Amino acid sequence: MNQPRRSSIIKRSLIIGAVSLAALASVVVGKTATHTSFVKLPTLAEQRAGVQIYDRADKLVCVAQQNGDRKPIPLSQMSPFIRQAVIAIEDHNFYHHMGVDPFGIARALYVNAKAHQMVEGGSTITQQLIKTMYFGYEDKSARRKLLEMFMALDIETCYSKDKILETYLNQVYFGRGAYGIERAAELYFNKPASKLTLSESAYLAALIKAPSELSSPANEKRARARQQEVLNNMVECGFITTEKAAMAKDDRLNFRAGQHSLVYPYYISYVLNLIKQDIGEERLWKEPVKVYTNLDTRGQAAAQKALDEGVLKSQRWGINQGALVSINVADGTVIAMVGGVGSYERHQWNRALYPHTAGSAFKPFVYLAGLIKGVIGPDTMLEDQPVAVPISNGRYYTPKNYDGSYMGAMTIRQAIALSRNVCAVEVGQYAGMGTVIDTARQAGITSKMDPFPSLALGTCAISPLEMATAYGTLARGGEYIEPQFIRHINGADGKPIKSFESFHDYRLPAQHVYQIVDCMQDVVKSGTGRKAFLSDVPVAGKTGTADESKDVWFAGFTPDVVTAVWAGNDDNHPIHRKGITGGTVAAGIWSGYMLNYYKTHEKPKIAFVQPQEPLARSGQFYTFFPQPIGQAAAHLGRFLDSEAQKITSGIAPIAGQSDSFQSHRTARQRAEQSEEQHKTASTESNSHKGGFLHRLANKLKHLF
C-alpha cells in the first residue's frame, strides 16, 4: 500500500477515536444530569406487530412483518450458548461498557494501523442494534457514526444490558431471509433457539459478520472457519473450556430447514405486493391493518402437496420446479397459488406469475376463434397431413405432429382430443392469427402474442395465473372475471379501508364456448389428458408441451374449480427423457390436487352445459381445406364437374341409337346388333375416360 493512503487511513482512525471519546464523556455527563431518554427500544409485542392476513373463512393465517421474517422471543427462551457466542465474537466487553467501548475503539485503531487497512471495527452490540434499527448498513458516513454513538449511549442509560441483547438477537439478520435468532434456529436447524447446541450457536454467531455471503452453501468453508474463531473467542472470554471448544469444532452440523413462518409464502407475498400498490407501503406498515383474502387454506395445502410430490417423482427426468394456480369458477376468486417447490428462502421466485411457453394448452383458443369466425362448423373435417404455410421471402412454415405421424381426415373433436398440430395450424391460418389473438385476449391472456403461424401451437409465453384465468372464461361459457386475491382491508378498529370488487364481462359467444368445452372433455376421457380423469366429477382440459418438453402443462376445470399446472426447470433445459409431456406429468399433478381438494370440499352436483349443436364425433363426406389449399381444391372441384358433363354428353347419343332399333328384326339380329352397339359404346366411353384421366393429371400438376 502506498504511503499517502496509509497515512489517510491512520488519520481517519485517529479522528474517529478522538470523536468517540469526546462523545462518550459529554453524553454520559448530560444523561446523568437530566435522566432523559431519546431513543426507545420496541417491546416484544411491538416487534411482533404487523399485517394480519385472514383466509376466505375469516380465520387468521399469519402476521406479516415489514422487516423480514422474524419471531421475537424473550432472552430467557434463547440458549445461553448463543448469547455467549454472539458476545464473544461481536462485543466481548458488552457487559462492561456504556454503549461505546473506548478500549474497543483503541484496539481497532491499533489493529487497522498495523495492517495498513480497515480490518476491525470498534462498534459495540448496542451500536450495531442502532445501525440495524435506524440507519442500515449502507450508510457509512461520519455523521451516521456520530449519531450512532450518541444513540447507543442514550439507550445504555435507560435500558438493561439483557434488554439490549434481547432486542439485538431478535433484530439481527442471519441470512436466508431469517431475522432474529428464533427464525434462524428454525430455518437452519429446524429447532427453537432454546435448543441450540454449542456448535450450532457458534455457527449462527459466525454468520452475523456477513450473513448473505456466509450463509451461502458455496461459502460453507468460510463459515466453518469463522465458527472456529467464535469458539476460540468463547474460550478466551471464559465461557467454555478448551476441551468443549475442541468437541464443538468436531461436531457435524445437521442442517434441516424448517418451515417458513410466512405460511403459504407465494400467496401471502403476492397479496402484500398488491396491498402496497393499492394503499402504499408507508400506510401498510405505519398503522395496523387486517387483510381478508380469498385464500382457501385446505386447497392451498392440497396444491402444495400435489406439486411437491409430482415434481419429486419427475426430478430424474430433469423437472425440478412447478407452479399451480386454482380459481373458483363461480366468482373468479383465487383459492390457491403455489409458485415453486422446495425451500422458499432459496426459491422465492414465483413461477405462478412468470410466463412459460404455453404449448398445446393454447389450442382451445385457436379452435374457438375458428368457430367464432365461421370458418369451421360442427361437421367440419380437417386433414392431418403435411402442410407448408408461406411466411416470407419464399420460405415456408411446415408444422409437424408430436409423434411425427399424420392421421389423415379427422373431426375437430378428434383433432383437439389427440392434440394434432397440423390441424391447429390449418384452422389458425383460415381464421386469421389476428382473430386467434383477439379471442385469447378476450379470454384473459395478456402476455405478448405474435401473429405467426406457430402461435397456433402455443409458442407464446403465458403465466399459470393467466392460463387459469383464461380457462376460467371457458368454464363460465365466455364470461371473463378478473382474478381476485383480496376481499377487503380493514383497520385495527375493524373499519373498512378498501374493498375489492372483481370485473365481470361476457366476452365470448356461449354456444361456441360450450362446443369447445364439450370437446375438451374428450381430451380427458380418451385423449392426451387421460391422467386428469376423475371418476365422479366431470373434467374438461387440455395438455401442453413446449419444444423439447422444456415446459409441460395441464390446464383444466370441473364445474366449480379451474386449475392450471406448469412443470419444468428454472434453467429452461430440455427434459432428458422422450415421451414426457403435459399429459404424463402436469396432468398427474392436476388430478392429485383435485383428488385431495375434493376430500375436504363438496363435489359439484352439476355438469357442464351441453351445446345446442355439438361438434361431430365421426367423419362426414366433407373436407375443410384452409387457404391456399382451399383455393386449389375449389378449382379442382369445378374441373371435375366439367369433365363429368363431357362424359355424360358423349354417352347419351349411343343410348338413343339403341332405343331406335326396328321391332321386325329377328331375335338373333337384335342380339347381334345389341352386341355390336355395346362394343361401340364401350370403345367411345373408354376414349372419353382416357382423355379425362390425362387432363386430370395435367390439371393436378398445374394446381399443385
PDB file of N, CA and C in Angstrom, residues 561-646:
ATOM      1  N   VAL A 561     -64.189 -25.559 -10.126  1.00  0.00           N
ATOM      2  CA  VAL A 561     -62.803 -25.142  -9.898  1.00  0.00           C
ATOM      3  C   VAL A 561     -62.013 -25.246 -11.197  1.00  0.00           C
ATOM      4  N   VAL A 562     -61.247 -24.195 -11.518  1.00  0.00           N
ATOM      5  CA  VAL A 562     -60.354 -24.211 -12.676  1.00  0.00           C
ATOM      6  C   VAL A 562     -58.923 -24.107 -12.172  1.00  0.00           C
ATOM      7  N   THR A 563     -58.037 -24.962 -12.710  1.00  0.00           N
ATOM      8  CA  THR A 563     -56.663 -25.040 -12.213  1.00  0.00           C
ATOM      9  C   THR A 563     -55.691 -25.196 -13.370  1.00  0.00           C
ATOM     10  N   ALA A 564     -54.588 -24.449 -13.307  1.00  0.00           N
ATOM     11  CA  ALA A 564     -53.514 -24.563 -14.289  1.00  0.00           C
ATOM     12  C   ALA A 564     -52.259 -25.052 -13.590  1.00  0.00           C
ATOM     13  N   VAL A 565     -51.607 -26.056 -14.173  1.00  0.00           N
ATOM     14  CA  VAL A 565     -50.379 -26.624 -13.617  1.00  0.00           C
ATOM     15  C   VAL A 565     -49.274 -26.527 -14.654  1.00  0.00           C
ATOM     16  N   TRP A 566     -48.129 -25.980 -14.232  1.00  0.00           N
ATOM     17  CA  TRP A 566     -46.931 -25.947 -15.080  1.00  0.00           C
ATOM     18  C   TRP A 566     -45.805 -26.690 -14.386  1.00  0.00           C
ATOM     19  N   ALA A 567     -44.966 -27.369 -15.170  1.00  0.00           N
ATOM     20  CA  ALA A 567     -43.777 -28.024 -14.622  1.00  0.00           C
ATOM     21  C   ALA A 567     -42.626 -27.866 -15.603  1.00  0.00           C
ATOM     22  N   GLY A 568     -41.423 -27.797 -15.068  1.00  0.00           N
ATOM     23  CA  GLY A 568     -40.230 -27.628 -15.900  1.00  0.00           C
ATOM     24  C   GLY A 568     -39.027 -27.436 -15.004  1.00  0.00           C
ATOM     25  N   ASN A 569     -38.112 -26.560 -15.421  1.00  0.00           N
ATOM     26  CA  ASN A 569     -36.961 -26.234 -14.580  1.00  0.00           C
ATOM     27  C   ASN A 569     -36.559 -24.789 -14.812  1.00  0.00           C
ATOM     28  N   ASP A 570     -35.880 -24.203 -13.833  1.00  0.00           N
ATOM     29  CA  ASP A 570     -35.540 -22.784 -13.896  1.00  0.00           C
ATOM     30  C   ASP A 570     -34.467 -22.478 -14.932  1.00  0.00           C
ATOM     31  N   ASP A 571     -33.705 -23.483 -15.332  1.00  0.00           N
ATOM     32  CA  ASP A 571     -32.640 -23.271 -16.312  1.00  0.00           C
ATOM     33  C   ASP A 571     -33.130 -23.362 -17.753  1.00  0.00           C
ATOM     34  N   ASN A 572     -34.423 -23.678 -17.927  1.00  0.00           N
ATOM     35  CA  ASN A 572     -35.009 -23.825 -19.262  1.00  0.00           C
ATOM     36  C   ASN A 572     -34.301 -24.902 -20.077  1.00  0.00           C
ATOM     37  N   HIS A 573     -33.832 -25.941 -19.412  1.00  0.00           N
ATOM     38  CA  HIS A 573     -33.184 -27.048 -20.096  1.00  0.00           C
ATOM     39  C   HIS A 573     -34.233 -28.048 -20.588  1.00  0.00           C
ATOM     40  N   PRO A 574     -33.963 -28.726 -21.705  1.00  0.00           N
ATOM     41  CA  PRO A 574     -34.903 -29.759 -22.167  1.00  0.00           C
ATOM     42  C   PRO A 574     -35.004 -30.895 -21.156  1.00  0.00           C
ATOM     43  N   ILE A 575     -36.177 -31.513 -21.100  1.00  0.00           N
ATOM     44  CA  ILE A 575     -36.354 -32.690 -20.258  1.00  0.00           C
ATOM     45  C   ILE A 575     -35.667 -33.860 -20.950  1.00  0.00           C
ATOM     46  N   HIS A 576     -34.772 -34.539 -20.213  1.00  0.00           N
ATOM     47  CA  HIS A 576     -33.923 -35.538 -20.861  1.00  0.00           C
ATOM     48  C   HIS A 576     -34.530 -36.943 -20.854  1.00  0.00           C
ATOM     49  N   ARG A 577     -35.785 -37.018 -21.233  1.00  0.00           N
ATOM     50  CA  ARG A 577     -36.392 -38.317 -21.487  1.00  0.00           C
ATOM     51  C   ARG A 577     -37.520 -38.132 -22.469  1.00  0.00           C
ATOM     52  N   LYS A 578     -37.524 -38.940 -23.508  1.00  0.00           N
ATOM     53  CA  LYS A 578     -38.563 -38.840 -24.522  1.00  0.00           C
ATOM     54  C   LYS A 578     -39.898 -39.325 -23.954  1.00  0.00           C
ATOM     55  N   GLY A 579     -40.957 -38.715 -24.439  1.00  0.00           N
ATOM     56  CA  GLY A 579     -42.283 -39.132 -24.029  1.00  0.00           C
ATOM     57  C   GLY A 579     -42.820 -38.411 -22.813  1.00  0.00           C
ATOM     58  N   ILE A 580     -42.032 -37.488 -22.242  1.00  0.00           N
ATOM     59  CA  ILE A 580     -42.510 -36.718 -21.096  1.00  0.00           C
ATOM     60  C   ILE A 580     -43.269 -35.505 -21.618  1.00  0.00           C
ATOM     61  N   THR A 581     -44.539 -35.442 -21.312  1.00  0.00           N
ATOM     62  CA  THR A 581     -45.405 -34.389 -21.837  1.00  0.00           C
ATOM     63  C   THR A 581     -46.275 -33.826 -20.712  1.00  0.00           C
ATOM     64  N   GLY A 582     -47.087 -32.848 -21.090  1.00  0.00           N
ATOM     65  CA  GLY A 582     -48.053 -32.332 -20.140  1.00  0.00           C
ATOM     66  C   GLY A 582     -49.027 -33.400 -19.689  1.00  0.00           C
ATOM     67  N   GLY A 583     -49.302 -34.363 -20.574  1.00  0.00           N
ATOM     68  CA  GLY A 583     -50.230 -35.433 -20.236  1.00  0.00           C
ATOM     69  C   GLY A 583     -49.657 -36.456 -19.281  1.00  0.00           C
ATOM     70  N   THR A 584     -48.325 -36.556 -19.192  1.00  0.00           N
ATOM     71  CA  THR A 584     -47.722 -37.548 -18.304  1.00  0.00           C
ATOM     72  C   THR A 584     -47.339 -36.975 -16.949  1.00  0.00           C
ATOM     73  N   VAL A 585     -46.981 -35.681 -16.892  1.00  0.00           N
ATOM     74  CA  VAL A 585     -46.525 -35.079 -15.630  1.00  0.00           C
ATOM     75  C   VAL A 585     -47.560 -34.105 -15.070  1.00  0.00           C
ATOM     76  N   ALA A 586     -47.849 -33.040 -15.831  1.00  0.00           N
ATOM     77  CA  ALA A 586     -48.726 -31.983 -15.318  1.00  0.00           C
ATOM     78  C   ALA A 586     -50.144 -32.492 -15.057  1.00  0.00           C
ATOM     79  N   ALA A 587     -50.651 -33.352 -15.930  1.00  0.00           N
ATOM     80  CA  ALA A 587     -51.999 -33.885 -15.724  1.00  0.00           C
ATOM     81  C   ALA A 587     -52.076 -34.721 -14.452  1.00  0.00           C
ATOM     82  N   GLY A 588     -50.981 -35.439 -14.148  1.00  0.00           N
ATOM     83  CA  GLY A 588     -50.949 -36.215 -12.914  1.00  0.00           C
ATOM     84  C   GLY A 588     -50.942 -35.326 -11.676  1.00  0.00           C
ATOM     85  N   ILE A 589     -50.205 -34.221 -11.731  1.00  0.00           N
ATOM     86  CA  ILE A 589     -50.197 -33.271 -10.614  1.00  0.00           C
ATOM     87  C   ILE A 589     -51.590 -32.667 -10.443  1.00  0.00           C
ATOM     88  N   TRP A 590     -52.209 -32.334 -11.563  1.00  0.00           N
ATOM     89  CA  TRP A 590     -53.550 -31.730 -11.545  1.00  0.00           C
ATOM     90  C   TRP A 590     -54.551 -32.666 -10.870  1.00  0.00           C
ATOM     91  N   SER A 591     -54.550 -33.924 -11.282  1.00  0.00           N
ATOM     92  CA  SER A 591     -55.517 -34.865 -10.700  1.00  0.00           C
ATOM     93  C   SER A 591     -55.207 -35.132  -9.229  1.00  0.00           C
ATOM     94  N   GLY A 592     -53.905 -35.151  -8.873  1.00  0.00           N
ATOM     95  CA  GLY A 592     -53.545 -35.333  -7.471  1.00  0.00           C
ATOM     96  C   GLY A 592     -54.068 -34.201  -6.614  1.00  0.00           C
ATOM     97  N   TYR A 593     -53.976 -32.988  -7.127  1.00  0.00           N
ATOM     98  CA  TYR A 593     -54.508 -31.835  -6.404  1.00  0.00           C
ATOM     99  C   TYR A 593     -56.022 -31.921  -6.260  1.00  0.00           C
ATOM    100  N   MET A 594     -56.721 -32.224  -7.362  1.00  0.00           N
ATOM    101  CA  MET A 594     -58.176 -32.237  -7.326  1.00  0.00           C
ATOM    102  C   MET A 594     -58.711 -33.364  -6.426  1.00  0.00           C
ATOM    103  N   LEU A 595     -58.048 -34.507  -6.431  1.00  0.00           N
ATOM    104  CA  LEU A 595     -58.490 -35.603  -5.565  1.00  0.00           C
ATOM    105  C   LEU A 595     -58.391 -35.200  -4.095  1.00  0.00           C
ATOM    106  N   ASN A 596     -57.278 -34.544  -3.718  1.00  0.00           N
ATOM    107  CA  ASN A 596     -57.126 -34.078  -2.339  1.00  0.00           C
ATOM    108  C   ASN A 596     -58.079 -32.931  -2.033  1.00  0.00           C
ATOM    109  N   TYR A 597     -58.312 -32.085  -3.030  1.00  0.00           N
ATOM    110  CA  TYR A 597     -59.208 -30.953  -2.831  1.00  0.00           C
ATOM    111  C   TYR A 597     -60.618 -31.432  -2.489  1.00  0.00           C
ATOM    112  N   TYR A 598     -61.094 -32.413  -3.229  1.00  0.00           N
ATOM    113  CA  TYR A 598     -62.465 -32.883  -3.006  1.00  0.00           C
ATOM    114  C   TYR A 598     -62.596 -33.785  -1.780  1.00  0.00           C
ATOM    115  N   LYS A 599     -61.493 -34.087  -1.127  1.00  0.00           N
ATOM    116  CA  LYS A 599     -61.583 -34.781   0.159  1.00  0.00           C
ATOM    117  C   LYS A 599     -62.071 -33.842   1.257  1.00  0.00           C
ATOM    118  N   THR A 600     -61.841 -32.541   1.079  1.00  0.00           N
ATOM    119  CA  THR A 600     -62.235 -31.556   2.096  1.00  0.00           C
ATOM    120  C   THR A 600     -63.264 -30.562   1.571  1.00  0.00           C
ATOM    121  N   HIS A 601     -63.723 -30.754   0.332  1.00  0.00           N
ATOM    122  CA  HIS A 601     -64.728 -29.863  -0.247  1.00  0.00           C
ATOM    123  C   HIS A 601     -65.818 -30.696  -0.902  1.00  0.00           C
ATOM    124  N   GLU A 602     -67.004 -30.172  -0.905  1.00  0.00           N
ATOM    125  CA  GLU A 602     -68.130 -30.868  -1.527  1.00  0.00           C
ATOM    126  C   GLU A 602     -67.948 -30.925  -3.039  1.00  0.00           C
ATOM    127  N   LYS A 603     -68.221 -32.078  -3.607  1.00  0.00           N
ATOM    128  CA  LYS A 603     -68.103 -32.239  -5.050  1.00  0.00           C
ATOM    129  C   LYS A 603     -69.278 -31.560  -5.753  1.00  0.00           C
ATOM    130  N   PRO A 604     -69.042 -31.019  -6.944  1.00  0.00           N
ATOM    131  CA  PRO A 604     -70.124 -30.326  -7.654  1.00  0.00           C
ATOM    132  C   PRO A 604     -71.228 -31.294  -8.054  1.00  0.00           C
ATOM    133  N   LYS A 605     -72.448 -30.810  -7.976  1.00  0.00           N
ATOM    134  CA  LYS A 605     -73.603 -31.638  -8.324  1.00  0.00           C
ATOM    135  C   LYS A 605     -74.152 -31.300  -9.704  1.00  0.00           C
ATOM    136  N   ILE A 606     -73.462 -30.416 -10.410  1.00  0.00           N
ATOM    137  CA  ILE A 606     -73.904 -30.014 -11.744  1.00  0.00           C
ATOM    138  C   ILE A 606     -72.892 -30.482 -12.778  1.00  0.00           C
ATOM    139  N   ALA A 607     -73.331 -30.548 -14.004  1.00  0.00           N
ATOM    140  CA  ALA A 607     -72.460 -30.931 -15.116  1.00  0.00           C
ATOM    141  C   ALA A 607     -72.224 -29.713 -15.997  1.00  0.00           C
ATOM    142  N   PHE A 608     -71.375 -29.880 -17.005  1.00  0.00           N
ATOM    143  CA  PHE A 608     -71.133 -28.796 -17.950  1.00  0.00           C
ATOM    144  C   PHE A 608     -72.357 -28.593 -18.843  1.00  0.00           C
ATOM    145  N   VAL A 609     -72.570 -27.379 -19.291  1.00  0.00           N
ATOM    146  CA  VAL A 609     -73.681 -27.076 -20.202  1.00  0.00           C
ATOM    147  C   VAL A 609     -73.387 -27.714 -21.559  1.00  0.00           C
ATOM    148  N   GLN A 610     -74.358 -28.430 -22.079  1.00  0.00           N
ATOM    149  CA  GLN A 610     -74.189 -29.064 -23.378  1.00  0.00           C
ATOM    150  C   GLN A 610     -74.527 -28.087 -24.499  1.00  0.00           C
ATOM    151  N   PRO A 611     -73.717 -28.062 -25.563  1.00  0.00           N
ATOM    152  CA  PRO A 611     -74.006 -27.149 -26.686  1.00  0.00           C
ATOM    153  C   PRO A 611     -75.252 -27.580 -27.440  1.00  0.00           C
ATOM    154  N   GLN A 612     -75.933 -26.630 -28.044  1.00  0.00           N
ATOM    155  CA  GLN A 612     -77.117 -26.952 -28.838  1.00  0.00           C
ATOM    156  C   GLN A 612     -76.750 -27.781 -30.060  1.00  0.00           C
ATOM    157  N   GLU A 613     -75.559 -27.550 -30.595  1.00  0.00           N
ATOM    158  CA  GLU A 613     -75.106 -28.280 -31.783  1.00  0.00           C
ATOM    159  C   GLU A 613     -73.671 -28.758 -31.545  1.00  0.00           C
ATOM    160  N   PRO A 614     -73.491 -29.915 -30.930  1.00  0.00           N
ATOM    161  CA  PRO A 614     -72.137 -30.401 -30.621  1.00  0.00           C
ATOM    162  C   PRO A 614     -71.321 -30.638 -31.889  1.00  0.00           C
ATOM    163  N   LEU A 615     -70.019 -30.542 -31.751  1.00  0.00           N
ATOM    164  CA  LEU A 615     -69.135 -30.838 -32.877  1.00  0.00           C
ATOM    165  C   LEU A 615     -69.144 -32.339 -33.133  1.00  0.00           C
ATOM    166  N   ALA A 616     -69.056 -32.704 -34.412  1.00  0.00           N
ATOM    167  CA  ALA A 616     -69.218 -34.097 -34.838  1.00  0.00           C
ATOM    168  C   ALA A 616     -68.200 -35.015 -34.176  1.00  0.00           C
ATOM    169  N   ARG A 617     -68.630 -36.237 -33.892  1.00  0.00           N
ATOM    170  CA  ARG A 617     -67.736 -37.252 -33.336  1.00  0.00           C
ATOM    171  C   ARG A 617     -67.161 -38.143 -34.419  1.00  0.00           C
ATOM    172  N   SER A 618     -67.896 -38.304 -35.551  1.00  0.00           N
ATOM    173  CA  SER A 618     -67.416 -39.138 -36.653  1.00  0.00           C
ATOM    174  C   SER A 618     -67.403 -38.317 -37.927  1.00  0.00           C
ATOM    175  N   GLY A 619     -66.644 -38.802 -38.912  1.00  0.00           N
ATOM    176  CA  GLY A 619     -66.425 -38.034 -40.125  1.00  0.00           C
ATOM    177  C   GLY A 619     -67.598 -38.032 -41.076  1.00  0.00           C
ATOM    178  N   GLN A 620     -67.746 -36.953 -41.857  1.00  0.00           N
ATOM    179  CA  GLN A 620     -68.730 -36.821 -42.922  1.00  0.00           C
ATOM    180  C   GLN A 620     -67.972 -36.662 -44.246  1.00  0.00           C
ATOM    181  N   PHE A 621     -68.739 -36.709 -45.385  1.00  0.00           N
ATOM    182  CA  PHE A 621     -68.094 -36.570 -46.687  1.00  0.00           C
ATOM    183  C   PHE A 621     -67.894 -35.099 -47.012  1.00  0.00           C
ATOM    184  N   TYR A 622     -67.123 -34.459 -46.162  1.00  0.00           N
ATOM    185  CA  TYR A 622     -66.823 -33.050 -46.389  1.00  0.00           C
ATOM    186  C   TYR A 622     -65.467 -32.782 -45.766  1.00  0.00           C
ATOM    187  N   THR A 623     -64.642 -32.141 -46.498  1.00  0.00           N
ATOM    188  CA  THR A 623     -63.296 -31.857 -46.005  1.00  0.00           C
ATOM    189  C   THR A 623     -63.048 -30.366 -46.010  1.00  0.00           C
ATOM    190  N   PHE A 624     -62.454 -29.893 -44.942  1.00  0.00           N
ATOM    191  CA  PHE A 624     -62.134 -28.469 -44.804  1.00  0.00           C
ATOM    192  C   PHE A 624     -60.710 -28.239 -45.269  1.00  0.00           C
ATOM    193  N   PHE A 625     -60.550 -27.362 -46.268  1.00  0.00           N
ATOM    194  CA  PHE A 625     -59.219 -27.013 -46.756  1.00  0.00           C
ATOM    195  C   PHE A 625     -58.949 -25.540 -46.491  1.00  0.00           C
ATOM    196  N   PRO A 626     -58.046 -25.223 -45.581  1.00  0.00           N
ATOM    197  CA  PRO A 626     -57.712 -23.810 -45.367  1.00  0.00           C
ATOM    198  C   PRO A 626     -57.007 -23.226 -46.583  1.00  0.00           C
ATOM    199  N   GLN A 627     -57.042 -21.927 -46.713  1.00  0.00           N
ATOM    200  CA  GLN A 627     -56.295 -21.249 -47.766  1.00  0.00           C
ATOM    201  C   GLN A 627     -54.811 -21.468 -47.514  1.00  0.00           C
ATOM    202  N   PRO A 628     -53.964 -21.544 -48.600  1.00  0.00           N
ATOM    203  CA  PRO A 628     -54.357 -21.502 -50.009  1.00  0.00           C
ATOM    204  C   PRO A 628     -54.785 -22.854 -50.572  1.00  0.00           C
ATOM    205  N   ILE A 629     -54.715 -23.931 -49.718  1.00  0.00           N
ATOM    206  CA  ILE A 629     -55.110 -25.250 -50.215  1.00  0.00           C
ATOM    207  C   ILE A 629     -56.571 -25.237 -50.634  1.00  0.00           C
ATOM    208  N   GLY A 630     -57.394 -24.491 -49.940  1.00  0.00           N
ATOM    209  CA  GLY A 630     -58.814 -24.421 -50.242  1.00  0.00           C
ATOM    210  C   GLY A 630     -59.083 -23.866 -51.626  1.00  0.00           C
ATOM    211  N   GLN A 631     -58.302 -22.867 -52.057  1.00  0.00           N
ATOM    212  CA  GLN A 631     -58.486 -22.304 -53.395  1.00  0.00           C
ATOM    213  C   GLN A 631     -58.180 -23.345 -54.461  1.00  0.00           C
ATOM    214  N   ALA A 632     -57.098 -24.109 -54.240  1.00  0.00           N
ATOM    215  CA  ALA A 632     -56.745 -25.142 -55.211  1.00  0.00           C
ATOM    216  C   ALA A 632     -57.829 -26.205 -55.287  1.00  0.00           C
ATOM    217  N   ALA A 633     -58.366 -26.571 -54.132  1.00  0.00           N
ATOM    218  CA  ALA A 633     -59.424 -27.587 -54.104  1.00  0.00           C
ATOM    219  C   ALA A 633     -60.671 -27.103 -54.828  1.00  0.00           C
ATOM    220  N   ALA A 634     -60.987 -25.832 -54.713  1.00  0.00           N
ATOM    221  CA  ALA A 634     -62.164 -25.286 -55.397  1.00  0.00           C
ATOM    222  C   ALA A 634     -61.997 -25.379 -56.909  1.00  0.00           C
ATOM    223  N   HIS A 635     -60.796 -25.006 -57.414  1.00  0.00           N
ATOM    224  CA  HIS A 635     -60.535 -25.135 -58.855  1.00  0.00           C
ATOM    225  C   HIS A 635     -60.653 -26.585 -59.293  1.00  0.00           C
ATOM    226  N   LEU A 636     -60.129 -27.495 -58.485  1.00  0.00           N
ATOM    227  CA  LEU A 636     -60.182 -28.904 -58.828  1.00  0.00           C
ATOM    228  C   LEU A 636     -61.626 -29.395 -58.880  1.00  0.00           C
ATOM    229  N   GLY A 637     -62.458 -28.943 -57.953  1.00  0.00           N
ATOM    230  CA  GLY A 637     -63.853 -29.355 -57.944  1.00  0.00           C
ATOM    231  C   GLY A 637     -64.583 -28.919 -59.205  1.00  0.00           C
ATOM    232  N   ARG A 638     -64.365 -27.671 -59.622  1.00  0.00           N
ATOM    233  CA  ARG A 638     -65.024 -27.175 -60.839  1.00  0.00           C
ATOM    234  C   ARG A 638     -64.546 -27.951 -62.065  1.00  0.00           C
ATOM    235  N   PHE A 639     -63.261 -28.310 -62.096  1.00  0.00           N
ATOM    236  CA  PHE A 639     -62.719 -29.085 -63.215  1.00  0.00           C
ATOM    237  C   PHE A 639     -63.381 -30.467 -63.289  1.00  0.00           C
ATOM    238  N   LEU A 640     -63.536 -31.123 -62.121  1.00  0.00           N
ATOM    239  CA  LEU A 640     -64.156 -32.451 -62.098  1.00  0.00           C
ATOM    240  C   LEU A 640     -65.599 -32.382 -62.604  1.00  0.00           C
ATOM    241  N   ASP A 641     -66.330 -31.331 -62.230  1.00  0.00           N
ATOM    242  CA  ASP A 641     -67.710 -31.177 -62.679  1.00  0.00           C
ATOM    243  C   ASP A 641     -67.788 -31.056 -64.193  1.00  0.00           C
ATOM    244  N   SER A 642     -66.922 -30.247 -64.781  1.00  0.00           N
ATOM    245  CA  SER A 642     -66.966 -30.038 -66.242  1.00  0.00           C
ATOM    246  C   SER A 642     -66.611 -31.311 -66.995  1.00  0.00           C
ATOM    247  N   GLU A 643     -65.655 -32.089 -66.494  1.00  0.00           N
ATOM    248  CA  GLU A 643     -65.267 -33.332 -67.163  1.00  0.00           C
ATOM    249  C   GLU A 643     -66.385 -34.367 -67.086  1.00  0.00           C
ATOM    250  N   ALA A 644     -67.085 -34.388 -65.962  1.00  0.00           N
ATOM    251  CA  ALA A 644     -68.199 -35.330 -65.830  1.00  0.00           C
ATOM    252  C   ALA A 644     -69.296 -35.025 -66.842  1.00  0.00           C
ATOM    253  N   GLN A 645     -69.546 -33.739 -67.108  1.00  0.00           N
ATOM    254  CA  GLN A 645     -70.557 -33.347 -68.094  1.00  0.00           C
ATOM    255  C   GLN A 645     -70.145 -33.809 -69.496  1.00  0.00           C
ATOM    256  N   LYS A 646     -68.864 -33.721 -69.841  1.00  0.00           N
ATOM    257  CA  LYS A 646     -68.386 -34.156 -71.164  1.00  0.00           C
ATOM    258  C   LYS A 646     -68.617 -35.653 -71.359  1.00  0.00           C
TER     259      LYS A 646
END
